[in-house]
């Protein structure tokens, strides 16, 4: 198996074949009346060419076909006339075939290459998804039609054959009218779209109108035990990526840390991203670690190696028209003490003796990622940047994290400029406080999204009431209504009280059963009482019906969502997925996840759960309109002084001005752009990884001659008794210099 790094995105990767989707399963009929299926679409398997309107050709379907897929329309045939005898004559059919060929060559092909090929988002397509027609791209390309190398396919739809970099092929199955675009001469083409109701990447996304139907790509670059159990089973004692990396590095006979690169190369393939588009989804949330940029000497992580693979996923997302919420999932020192923050244990970000120093590093990594994704080549593919995943605010403090978010907001907008079209939306997590705690947050800020992660699995309940209770609206026991009641009203209210609010994570985990789900050592989650939930092959139709109804209710309540997660790896002991409630892919294959996410529309209303409804209209500043960036004076007064006071987790009587900090005197580790093979046209720029040439500030590093506590375990460390260096001012952290747009 190849472990070579993708210096070129076209390098061959030998990948383990994915389990194909269950092609015998029909699309579930949507709830909303305008989405009702025709007899043909309701009974045809996904790979059938007999009755689906866009399977006439593997090439790009016409806009009329996109609309037919979106709304389940049937064509109306004229009443049949009595056939004349000439229809039985062979000469007639030869002439008809010749005429048809002329028509195709003279009309259809020019229409394709002149009208469809430029990938403009037509008025018909906009009406299907509710997005405005047209819209100039904010960056990248996609409006042109450069000449392709001979024999190279650059676009296609349902039924087209995809050839991957390793030479293997698969059939692109997308019954929703999506097209892929892949032109070696135009690698930053943004003309693709995953389905008929989602605007292409080079057209505007309208918050409040367009809906996020997304999945997380968890476990690929940030390795969680329950998502990648085989790697942890191989190394007893590994409980997080810190200990896994330490043990793996010592195992030189197995390849040491380079085993991680094999994982990056094989765990998620291009076919996964194609299947995501084919499942009616339109976004992915991609968790990445800070060691994609760098790691410091005292940290065991594999630095920089995953970055080319991150770019590979971004390019696959571009190819299939999938937008990306890029999620900085790990923070130096740990922002929550969880095993997916890098190190299980204490919180050392904005907390404890090294809290400010770790925040300096975090701010700089946020800056470096912002500089990269704000380049015109990437701004349309990555419209959202989640800057800190799941900071545990009950420990860090609301005022403290708010001051950091204000500082990060100003730094980011100094790089990108202010207003719609200038860099990504900034997503912040609710810190497990709930959405209501963030009402009126930093009013006047420029495009901040509130991200919440609602789970029943971690609310302290055990197995809970049964979910296998029947079929249809009676399926799922209490759980569908629970999802509607617990999540729907808060999401709707937050859209007005805060602004754009999304569910960056949710799952079918209504209990905490799953191998390593609550940690490697917490055996209760994979003990005898959980055995049914570890093995989906035991689930009967009633069980699947209950999970299906719970999924629909969750999707409807959350409105804009990312399921956690797309794929869960097999256990090495059973060779099966042992956390099946958390795998979207597995649910698609076996029937407890809807094959069309629009089937969820109206579920809560059908269950009688109707709460406050958001009208789809945000305040102008919340989506980058007038007033964006003019933060109300009261917020600036309360949170504009940095570092915040006090820092929690310090010894009694600690003098905060003596806290250790770093000095910004090191070279910035910028993120390199991709390289391509074959090379694209000389006119194509891949960028240099840095959007704002006026941002010349240096990166933080340790002060020579100063001694620092353990940056990942400093909550109980002794406070310094003097400044180091002695000439340092009393304000330990300052905003990195950056230009004003």
XYZ file of C-alpha atoms in Angstrom:
741
model
C 0.000 0.000 0.000
C 1.430 3.334 -1.011
C 2.283 5.776 1.743
C 3.786 8.465 -0.452
C 2.715 11.980 0.379
C 0.591 13.760 -2.238
C 3.032 16.469 -3.249
C 0.983 16.348 -6.393
C -2.741 15.945 -6.018
C -2.600 13.612 -8.990
C -0.209 11.165 -7.336
C -1.514 7.602 -7.320
C -3.046 6.478 -4.040
C -3.800 2.833 -3.603
C -6.958 2.867 -1.550
C -9.002 0.192 0.110
C -12.268 -0.200 -1.764
C -15.271 1.371 -0.057
C -18.369 -0.601 0.690
C -20.844 0.375 -2.016
C -24.176 1.944 -1.208
C -27.181 -0.326 -0.986
C -28.394 0.162 -4.512
C -31.505 -1.917 -4.027
C -32.975 0.596 -1.615
C -35.525 3.031 -2.957
C -35.592 6.719 -2.099
C -37.846 7.393 0.839
C -40.875 9.485 -0.116
C -40.467 13.053 1.182
C -42.980 14.397 3.684
C -43.710 17.743 2.099
C -46.435 17.449 -0.512
C -44.481 19.302 -3.153
C -41.703 16.716 -2.829
C -43.959 13.696 -3.296
C -42.510 10.991 -5.467
C -43.913 9.804 -8.724
C -44.479 6.074 -9.071
C -41.327 5.878 -11.132
C -39.011 7.595 -8.667
C -40.541 5.849 -5.699
C -39.859 2.369 -6.934
C -36.684 2.609 -9.001
C -33.366 1.679 -7.434
C -30.725 4.403 -7.378
C -28.721 2.856 -10.192
C -31.684 2.190 -12.458
C -31.613 3.721 -15.895
C -35.203 2.798 -16.663
C -37.265 5.572 -15.140
C -35.143 8.343 -13.677
C -35.396 11.515 -15.798
C -31.730 12.452 -15.670
C -30.359 9.078 -16.681
C -30.855 9.611 -20.380
C -27.161 10.346 -20.657
C -24.180 10.244 -18.306
C -23.379 13.807 -19.382
C -24.593 16.929 -17.622
C -28.399 16.921 -17.346
C -30.306 19.905 -18.700
C -31.902 22.389 -16.315
C -35.300 20.937 -17.095
C -34.087 17.585 -15.843
C -32.678 19.194 -12.695
C -36.083 20.644 -11.917
C -37.792 17.337 -12.567
C -35.516 15.606 -10.100
C -36.014 18.327 -7.490
C -39.773 18.308 -7.577
C -40.624 14.791 -8.753
C -42.404 16.089 -11.856
C -43.654 13.766 -14.523
C -43.653 14.651 -18.190
C -47.073 14.789 -19.776
C -47.407 12.668 -22.871
C -49.952 13.404 -25.552
C -52.613 10.737 -26.030
C -51.229 8.034 -28.267
C -52.290 7.930 -31.916
C -52.885 4.797 -33.876
C -49.563 3.755 -35.399
C -49.195 3.811 -39.145
C -47.759 0.840 -40.917
C -44.699 2.842 -41.947
C -43.427 2.513 -38.385
C -42.841 -1.142 -39.029
C -40.595 -0.489 -42.019
C -36.780 -0.772 -41.461
C -36.070 2.034 -43.953
C -38.154 4.415 -41.853
C -36.068 3.692 -38.761
C -32.780 4.135 -40.622
C -33.901 7.556 -41.841
C -35.183 8.498 -38.384
C -31.902 7.510 -36.781
C -29.951 9.619 -39.275
C -32.190 12.618 -38.634
C -31.830 12.175 -34.898
C -28.049 12.103 -35.202
C -28.067 15.358 -37.137
C -30.302 16.977 -34.529
C -28.013 15.900 -31.689
C -24.913 17.202 -33.406
C -26.479 20.422 -34.602
C -28.498 21.406 -31.558
C -27.803 19.430 -28.408
C -24.018 19.619 -28.439
C -23.882 23.391 -29.075
C -26.381 23.884 -26.255
C -24.237 21.759 -23.973
C -20.942 23.488 -24.697
C -22.291 27.019 -24.935
C -25.022 27.061 -22.304
C -24.549 24.228 -19.828
C -20.783 23.830 -19.851
C -20.029 27.298 -18.389
C -22.005 26.094 -15.318
C -24.022 29.262 -14.851
C -26.640 28.895 -12.165
C -29.830 29.353 -14.172
C -33.101 30.860 -13.073
C -34.652 27.409 -13.034
C -31.908 26.096 -10.770
C -32.324 29.040 -8.434
C -36.025 28.465 -8.075
C -35.378 24.869 -7.092
C -33.147 25.823 -4.211
C -34.390 29.302 -3.467
C -31.031 30.904 -4.218
C -30.590 33.951 -6.438
C -29.689 33.351 -10.029
C -26.285 34.247 -11.337
C -23.912 35.831 -8.889
C -20.340 36.685 -9.665
C -17.830 34.371 -8.083
C -15.894 35.863 -5.227
C -12.780 34.046 -6.286
C -11.315 31.137 -8.160
C -12.500 30.300 -11.625
C -15.352 28.525 -13.214
C -16.687 30.970 -15.735
C -14.428 29.862 -18.542
C -14.228 26.723 -20.635
C -10.537 26.016 -21.228
C -9.500 23.304 -23.613
C -8.960 19.953 -21.946
C -6.214 17.483 -22.731
C -7.323 14.946 -25.335
C -9.429 12.176 -23.827
C -9.954 13.989 -20.522
C -13.486 14.138 -19.133
C -14.087 17.422 -17.350
C -17.696 17.173 -16.192
C -20.492 14.675 -15.744
C -23.607 13.723 -13.858
C -25.506 10.659 -12.736
C -24.128 7.468 -14.245
C -20.808 8.953 -15.339
C -17.627 6.988 -14.715
C -15.046 8.505 -12.366
C -11.433 7.488 -12.665
C -9.505 8.067 -9.448
C -5.834 8.941 -9.116
C -4.855 5.316 -8.522
C -6.507 4.251 -11.793
C -9.563 2.565 -10.269
C -13.012 3.648 -11.348
C -16.498 3.933 -9.899
C -19.876 5.063 -11.177
C -21.115 8.423 -9.929
C -24.637 7.843 -8.594
C -26.494 11.094 -8.064
C -30.254 11.064 -8.683
C -30.577 14.706 -7.627
C -29.201 16.462 -10.707
C -25.733 17.246 -9.376
C -22.701 17.552 -11.635
C -18.998 17.231 -11.004
C -16.342 19.382 -12.679
C -12.690 18.413 -12.991
C -10.487 20.101 -15.575
C -6.697 19.699 -15.300
C -6.274 23.020 -17.110
C -8.592 24.747 -14.645
C -8.079 23.088 -11.233
C -9.836 25.893 -9.336
C -13.044 25.697 -11.362
C -16.011 26.326 -9.079
C -18.830 25.355 -11.413
C -19.905 22.090 -9.783
C -23.032 21.599 -7.692
C -24.095 18.523 -5.702
C -27.810 18.681 -6.459
C -30.479 20.796 -8.106
C -31.408 22.768 -4.979
C -27.867 23.869 -4.077
C -26.173 26.749 -5.931
C -22.840 26.005 -7.613
C -19.727 27.014 -5.718
C -19.317 30.088 -7.912
C -22.783 31.372 -6.964
C -23.941 32.952 -3.738
C -25.119 30.931 -0.777
C -28.115 32.688 0.804
C -28.396 32.128 4.549
C -32.019 31.771 5.593
C -32.940 30.369 2.172
C -30.393 27.690 1.329
C -30.096 24.880 3.880
C -27.021 23.001 5.064
C -27.389 19.237 4.738
C -23.951 18.135 5.837
C -21.739 15.477 7.373
C -18.520 15.641 9.334
C -15.405 13.945 8.046
C -14.422 12.954 11.552
C -11.503 10.698 12.386
C -9.508 11.471 9.256
C -7.072 14.129 10.466
C -8.000 14.172 14.165
C -8.035 10.534 15.264
C -10.784 9.702 17.757
C -10.796 6.248 19.344
C -14.399 5.415 18.490
C -14.034 6.454 14.826
C -10.710 4.720 14.204
C -10.773 1.936 16.827
C -8.343 -0.394 15.047
C -5.469 2.053 15.453
C -6.126 2.322 19.181
C -6.629 -1.424 19.577
C -3.195 -1.966 18.080
C -1.621 0.165 20.830
C -3.003 -0.671 24.284
C -2.594 2.347 26.514
C -3.408 4.833 23.755
C -6.330 7.001 24.839
C -5.874 10.096 22.666
C -3.731 11.215 19.754
C -0.939 12.282 22.109
C -0.490 8.780 23.565
C -1.251 7.112 20.237
C 1.484 9.148 18.542
C 3.938 8.396 21.337
C 3.360 4.640 21.176
C 3.230 4.569 17.403
C 6.504 6.489 17.053
C 8.225 3.856 19.197
C 6.937 1.064 16.944
C 9.474 1.526 14.178
C 8.961 -2.035 12.970
C 5.442 -1.103 11.871
C 6.526 2.157 10.298
C 6.342 4.487 13.271
C 4.301 7.647 12.784
C 4.165 7.083 9.045
C 1.282 4.710 9.785
C -0.745 7.871 10.225
C 0.020 8.880 6.673
C -1.328 5.568 5.440
C -4.495 6.362 7.355
C -4.725 9.853 5.804
C -4.334 8.277 2.380
C -6.923 5.504 2.717
C -9.588 6.252 5.337
C -11.516 8.691 3.128
C -11.298 8.452 -0.656
C -12.706 10.434 -3.547
C -15.548 7.949 -3.754
C -16.635 8.953 -0.244
C -17.007 12.579 -1.309
C -18.878 11.496 -4.442
C -21.225 9.386 -2.305
C -21.822 12.359 -0.015
C -22.945 14.433 -2.998
C -25.032 11.518 -4.254
C -26.788 11.294 -0.882
C -28.369 14.725 -1.329
C -25.851 16.439 0.954
C -24.186 19.745 0.146
C -21.626 20.534 2.890
C -18.907 18.778 4.840
C -17.393 19.861 8.118
C -13.696 18.977 8.061
C -11.935 18.792 11.457
C -8.211 19.501 11.222
C -5.439 19.670 13.857
C -3.119 22.604 14.484
C -0.181 20.295 13.759
C -1.164 20.472 10.109
C 0.763 23.764 10.396
C 3.456 22.859 12.909
C 4.072 21.303 16.301
C 6.581 22.290 18.946
C 9.420 20.042 20.076
C 7.714 18.875 23.258
C 4.651 17.606 21.325
C 4.588 14.080 19.819
C 2.298 14.759 16.854
C 3.110 14.136 13.198
C 3.486 17.687 11.943
C 2.615 19.043 8.487
C 2.131 15.619 6.890
C -1.668 15.816 6.835
C -1.780 19.211 5.081
C -1.463 17.891 1.490
C -4.217 15.411 2.290
C -6.404 18.230 3.629
C -5.900 19.995 0.310
C -6.808 16.782 -1.472
C -10.156 16.635 0.359
C -10.794 20.313 -0.413
C -10.148 19.655 -4.095
C -12.504 16.665 -4.057
C -15.139 18.858 -2.408
C -14.632 21.429 -5.169
C -14.979 18.731 -7.833
C -18.401 17.644 -6.532
C -19.697 21.090 -5.578
C -19.518 20.495 -1.809
C -18.954 23.495 0.470
C -16.628 23.079 3.452
C -16.825 24.214 7.055
C -13.150 23.996 8.042
C -12.955 23.195 11.734
C -9.849 23.788 13.859
C -10.535 20.847 16.153
C -7.438 20.930 18.362
C -5.913 23.846 20.276
C -2.500 24.014 21.993
C -2.860 22.999 25.624
C -6.384 21.619 24.976
C -9.512 23.740 24.972
C -11.694 21.109 26.668
C -9.571 18.251 28.046
C -11.283 15.753 25.712
C -9.469 13.053 23.779
C -10.233 14.769 20.466
C -8.505 18.018 21.497
C -5.066 16.419 21.146
C -4.603 15.345 24.751
C -6.993 13.965 27.321
C -6.717 15.724 30.665
C -6.650 19.335 31.791
C -7.630 22.551 29.995
C -4.680 24.834 29.338
C -6.156 27.214 26.773
C -7.120 30.523 28.431
C -6.977 28.626 31.702
C -4.166 27.992 34.153
C -0.587 29.201 34.186
C 0.026 28.551 30.473
C -3.432 29.688 29.393
C -2.317 32.960 27.794
C 0.736 31.473 26.113
C -1.335 28.712 24.529
C -3.889 31.312 23.416
C -1.078 33.158 21.613
C -0.269 30.055 19.617
C -3.952 29.365 18.902
C -4.512 32.906 17.647
C -1.565 32.615 15.293
C -2.774 29.276 13.888
C -6.205 30.844 13.304
C -4.435 33.670 11.497
C -2.407 31.310 9.273
C -5.472 29.279 8.263
C -7.442 32.462 7.600
C -4.712 33.746 5.315
C -4.830 30.540 3.290
C -8.581 30.029 2.897
C -9.211 33.722 2.133
C -7.244 33.428 -1.091
C -9.453 33.617 -4.206
C -8.617 30.003 -5.023
C -10.303 28.760 -1.818
C -12.798 31.354 -0.612
C -15.737 29.762 -2.452
C -14.894 26.236 -1.322
C -14.431 27.152 2.366
C -17.157 29.672 3.228
C -17.051 28.891 6.985
C -14.126 28.639 9.402
C -14.848 27.160 12.853
C -12.019 28.665 14.858
C -12.153 26.730 18.178
C -14.009 23.439 18.537
C -15.984 22.891 21.743
C -14.163 25.193 24.134
C -15.330 24.214 27.615
C -16.631 27.608 28.664
C -17.745 26.494 32.113
C -14.026 26.181 32.939
C -12.570 28.938 30.773
C -15.253 31.534 31.530
C -17.761 33.334 29.322
C -16.101 36.749 29.585
C -12.685 35.252 28.910
C -13.725 33.350 25.761
C -15.727 36.345 24.528
C -12.654 38.567 24.786
C -10.689 36.009 22.791
C -13.420 35.764 20.146
C -13.543 39.543 19.790
C -9.765 39.637 19.351
C -9.940 36.814 16.801
C -12.811 38.500 14.957
C -10.882 41.747 14.594
C -7.720 39.934 13.520
C -9.568 37.883 10.913
C -11.448 40.851 9.486
C -8.257 42.911 9.331
C -6.971 40.155 7.048
C -10.071 39.568 4.942
C -11.779 42.931 4.934
C -15.328 43.530 6.105
C -18.649 42.547 4.562
C -20.089 39.773 2.425
C -17.576 38.259 0.016
C -14.563 39.121 2.165
C -13.277 35.893 3.648
C -15.162 33.166 5.497
C -17.895 33.317 8.080
C -16.456 32.803 11.577
C -18.105 29.951 13.504
C -17.887 29.751 17.292
C -19.183 26.902 19.434
C -21.733 27.504 22.183
C -19.315 26.067 24.738
C -22.026 23.653 25.991
C -23.939 26.585 27.472
C -26.812 26.276 24.999
C -27.797 28.718 22.286
C -29.804 31.030 24.553
C -26.663 32.053 26.472
C -25.303 33.721 23.316
C -28.233 36.007 22.499
C -27.110 39.468 21.347
C -23.491 38.342 21.200
C -21.139 41.044 19.833
C -23.897 42.856 17.966
C -22.533 44.497 14.852
C -19.810 41.896 14.345
C -19.130 40.735 10.818
C -20.560 37.309 9.930
C -20.240 35.200 13.081
C -22.083 31.864 13.183
C -23.148 30.108 16.382
C -22.465 26.373 16.307
C -24.212 23.984 18.682
C -23.682 20.230 19.107
C -26.869 18.664 20.499
C -26.557 15.077 21.700
C -28.795 12.925 23.875
C -25.974 10.397 24.202
C -24.036 12.436 26.749
C -26.827 13.766 28.959
C -26.256 11.185 31.697
C -29.015 8.761 30.716
C -28.331 5.084 30.215
C -30.000 3.107 27.430
C -33.252 5.027 27.897
C -36.726 4.290 26.543
C -36.985 1.998 23.510
C -36.780 3.345 19.975
C -38.107 0.219 18.211
C -41.817 0.899 18.760
C -43.511 0.754 15.366
C -43.411 2.227 11.889
C -44.212 5.578 10.284
C -45.049 8.425 12.655
C -45.485 5.914 15.490
C -41.866 4.795 15.130
C -39.096 5.879 17.441
C -40.928 5.996 20.767
C -40.373 9.290 22.579
C -37.207 10.135 20.689
C -38.496 11.942 17.573
C -40.678 14.263 19.656
C -37.828 14.714 22.096
C -35.580 15.938 19.275
C -38.251 18.334 18.036
C -38.965 19.692 21.527
C -35.396 19.875 22.819
C -33.751 21.372 19.755
C -36.256 23.021 17.429
C -37.391 26.002 19.539
C -33.856 26.927 20.597
C -32.536 26.794 17.038
C -35.379 28.962 15.728
C -35.063 31.528 18.518
C -31.279 31.752 18.120
C -31.592 32.624 14.412
C -33.098 35.927 15.559
C -31.441 36.443 18.946
C -27.913 35.633 17.731
C -27.914 35.296 13.951
C -26.937 32.369 11.761
C -27.087 29.260 13.958
C -26.108 25.760 12.843
C -25.750 22.311 14.359
C -22.141 21.462 13.597
C -22.629 18.001 15.068
C -25.475 15.614 15.876
C -25.959 11.873 15.470
C -28.368 8.998 15.873
C -26.720 8.242 19.211
C -29.711 8.526 21.520
C -27.674 6.551 24.063
C -23.955 6.353 24.819
C -23.399 2.869 23.391
C -20.445 2.427 21.085
C -16.935 1.022 21.175
C -14.713 3.684 22.814
C -17.520 6.228 22.388
C -16.977 7.688 25.849
C -13.274 6.878 25.926
C -11.019 3.858 25.674
C -11.280 3.008 29.350
C -15.002 3.604 29.821
C -16.157 0.053 29.189
C -19.797 0.740 30.113
C -20.385 2.159 26.641
C -19.406 -1.145 25.039
C -20.393 -3.652 27.706
C -23.092 -6.318 27.728
C -25.973 -3.873 28.163
C -24.921 -2.149 24.955
C -24.420 -5.276 22.840
C -27.470 -4.648 20.635
C -26.270 -1.163 19.742
C -22.786 -2.332 18.796
C -23.968 -4.658 16.024
C -26.348 -3.221 13.419
C -26.705 -6.650 11.776
C -29.024 -7.522 14.688
C -31.392 -4.634 14.015
C -34.821 -5.531 12.663
C -37.065 -3.344 10.515
C -38.798 -1.834 13.549
C -35.473 -0.769 15.044
C -34.430 0.813 11.765
C -37.812 2.513 11.408
C -37.393 4.060 14.857
C -33.924 5.337 14.068
C -35.145 6.611 10.701
C -37.927 8.650 12.302
C -35.541 9.964 14.958
C -33.119 11.011 12.213
C -35.847 12.854 10.310
C -37.008 14.658 13.446
C -33.451 15.676 14.320
C -32.789 17.013 10.831
C -36.051 18.954 10.750
C -35.524 20.462 14.205
C -31.920 21.508 13.531
C -32.553 22.866 9.985
C -28.868 23.460 9.115
C -26.865 20.482 10.269
C -23.776 18.321 10.019
C -24.154 14.671 11.083
C -21.271 13.302 13.149
C -19.839 11.465 11.315
C -19.726 10.198 7.712
C -17.741 7.039 8.409
C -16.731 4.907 11.378
C -13.908 2.422 10.890
C -14.129 -1.258 11.723
C -12.986 -2.746 14.985
C -9.959 -4.980 14.495
C -11.536 -7.672 16.679
C -14.912 -7.937 14.925
C -14.096 -6.452 11.510
C -17.325 -4.464 11.808
C -18.492 -1.011 12.833
C -19.156 -1.058 16.570
C -20.541 2.464 16.849
C -23.170 2.180 14.097
C -25.410 4.937 15.476
C -22.704 7.398 14.483
C -22.080 6.389 10.853
C -24.091 8.217 8.199
C -22.643 6.001 5.488
C -23.693 2.815 7.267
C -27.178 4.211 7.893
C -27.558 5.005 4.196
C -26.532 1.503 3.267
C -28.909 -0.213 5.688
C -31.934 2.032 5.803
C -32.023 4.116 8.982
C -30.695 7.284 7.293
C -32.871 8.887 4.569
C -31.498 8.700 1.059
C -32.978 12.176 0.474
C -32.473 14.585 3.407
C -35.425 16.683 2.222
C -37.633 13.858 3.461
C -37.164 15.416 6.918
C -39.036 18.609 6.029
C -42.229 18.824 8.075
C -41.468 15.947 10.446
C -41.875 17.951 13.648
C -45.111 19.527 12.432
C -46.434 16.076 11.521
C -45.657 15.002 15.083
C -47.613 17.970 16.412
C -44.527 19.810 17.604
C -44.823 23.383 16.370
C -42.824 26.071 18.161
C -41.442 29.466 17.167
C -40.513 29.642 13.499
C -37.700 31.697 11.985
C -38.811 33.715 8.959
C -35.480 33.356 7.154
C -34.507 37.035 7.429
C -31.381 37.991 9.360
C -30.273 41.446 10.415
C -28.082 42.950 7.714
C -24.850 42.932 9.718
C -25.223 39.229 10.546
C -24.683 38.262 6.899
C -22.126 40.914 6.016
C -24.504 43.697 5.033
C -24.594 47.326 6.229
C -23.244 47.692 9.743
C -21.088 44.584 9.648
C -17.951 45.190 11.683
C -19.307 48.084 13.727
C -19.587 46.346 17.086
C -21.757 48.049 19.684
C -19.798 50.191 22.117
C -20.951 48.282 25.182
C -19.399 45.052 23.892
C -16.135 46.767 23.019
C -16.014 48.292 26.479
C -16.729 44.972 28.198
C -14.556 42.668 26.099
C -12.145 44.850 24.142
C -9.337 44.683 26.696
C -7.042 41.720 26.172
C -5.863 39.652 27.951
C -9.076 39.169 29.901
C -9.104 39.465 33.666
C -9.112 37.223 35.541
C -7.642 34.100 33.969
C -9.196 31.096 35.691
C -7.277 28.123 37.030
C -4.490 30.138 38.711
C -3.174 29.563 42.233
C -4.702 31.721 44.937
C -3.046 35.141 45.021
C -1.460 34.804 41.592
C -0.348 38.014 39.890
C -1.693 37.727 36.358
C 0.853 40.109 34.862
C 3.532 37.511 35.650
C 1.955 34.775 33.529
C 4.353 33.208 31.005
C 3.945 34.340 27.405
C 5.798 33.932 24.136
C 7.538 36.478 21.979
C 6.480 37.131 18.379
C 9.907 36.893 16.777
C 9.741 33.610 14.830
C 9.190 33.095 11.111
C 5.564 32.349 10.208
C 4.974 28.722 9.092
C 2.738 29.483 6.111
C 0.643 26.776 4.489
C 1.825 25.782 0.992
C -0.539 25.619 -1.980
C -1.116 22.377 -3.859
C 0.857 21.271 -6.870
C -0.770 19.519 -9.803
C 0.280 16.889 -12.288
C -0.085 17.507 -15.141
C 0.560 21.203 -14.637
C -2.379 23.458 -15.508
C -2.274 26.397 -17.882
C 0.488 28.933 -17.068
C -2.225 31.517 -16.480
C -3.544 29.543 -13.476
C -2.278 30.787 -10.120
C -2.286 28.482 -7.105
C -1.572 31.359 -4.717
C 1.208 31.489 -2.164
C -0.760 30.601 0.974
C -1.003 34.193 2.218
C -3.937 36.432 1.277
C -2.958 39.704 2.961
C 0.520 40.842 1.935
C 0.284 43.606 4.514
C 0.116 41.095 7.351
C 3.811 40.897 8.195
C 3.690 40.039 11.884
C 5.965 37.258 13.105
C 4.944 34.103 14.921
C 5.160 33.387 18.665
C 8.050 31.407 20.086
C 9.575 30.767 23.497
C 11.720 33.520 24.931
C 15.310 32.406 25.024
C 16.515 31.908 28.578
C 13.020 31.678 30.085
C 11.675 28.504 31.674
C 8.099 27.447 30.931
C 5.809 24.988 32.719
C 4.371 22.019 30.836
C 2.095 23.747 28.313
C -0.368 20.843 28.372
C -0.466 20.358 32.144
C 0.089 23.673 33.872
C -3.143 24.257 35.785
C -1.531 23.197 39.041
C 1.900 24.614 38.230
C 3.524 27.237 40.408
C 3.273 30.843 39.254
C 6.435 32.670 38.184
C 7.622 35.168 40.765
C 9.198 37.547 38.273
C 8.814 38.597 34.661
C 10.783 36.718 32.056
C 12.301 38.541 30.322
C 12.489 41.229 32.959
C 11.911 43.984 30.385
C 8.585 42.567 29.205
C 5.586 44.837 29.605
C 2.601 43.975 31.756
C 0.330 43.325 28.747
C 1.497 39.867 27.706
C -0.536 39.346 24.517
C -1.079 41.820 21.705
C -2.975 41.638 18.456
C -0.712 40.459 15.593
C -0.034 43.314 13.162
C -2.264 43.160 10.116
C -3.484 45.493 7.430
C -6.870 47.175 7.282
C -8.819 46.347 4.156
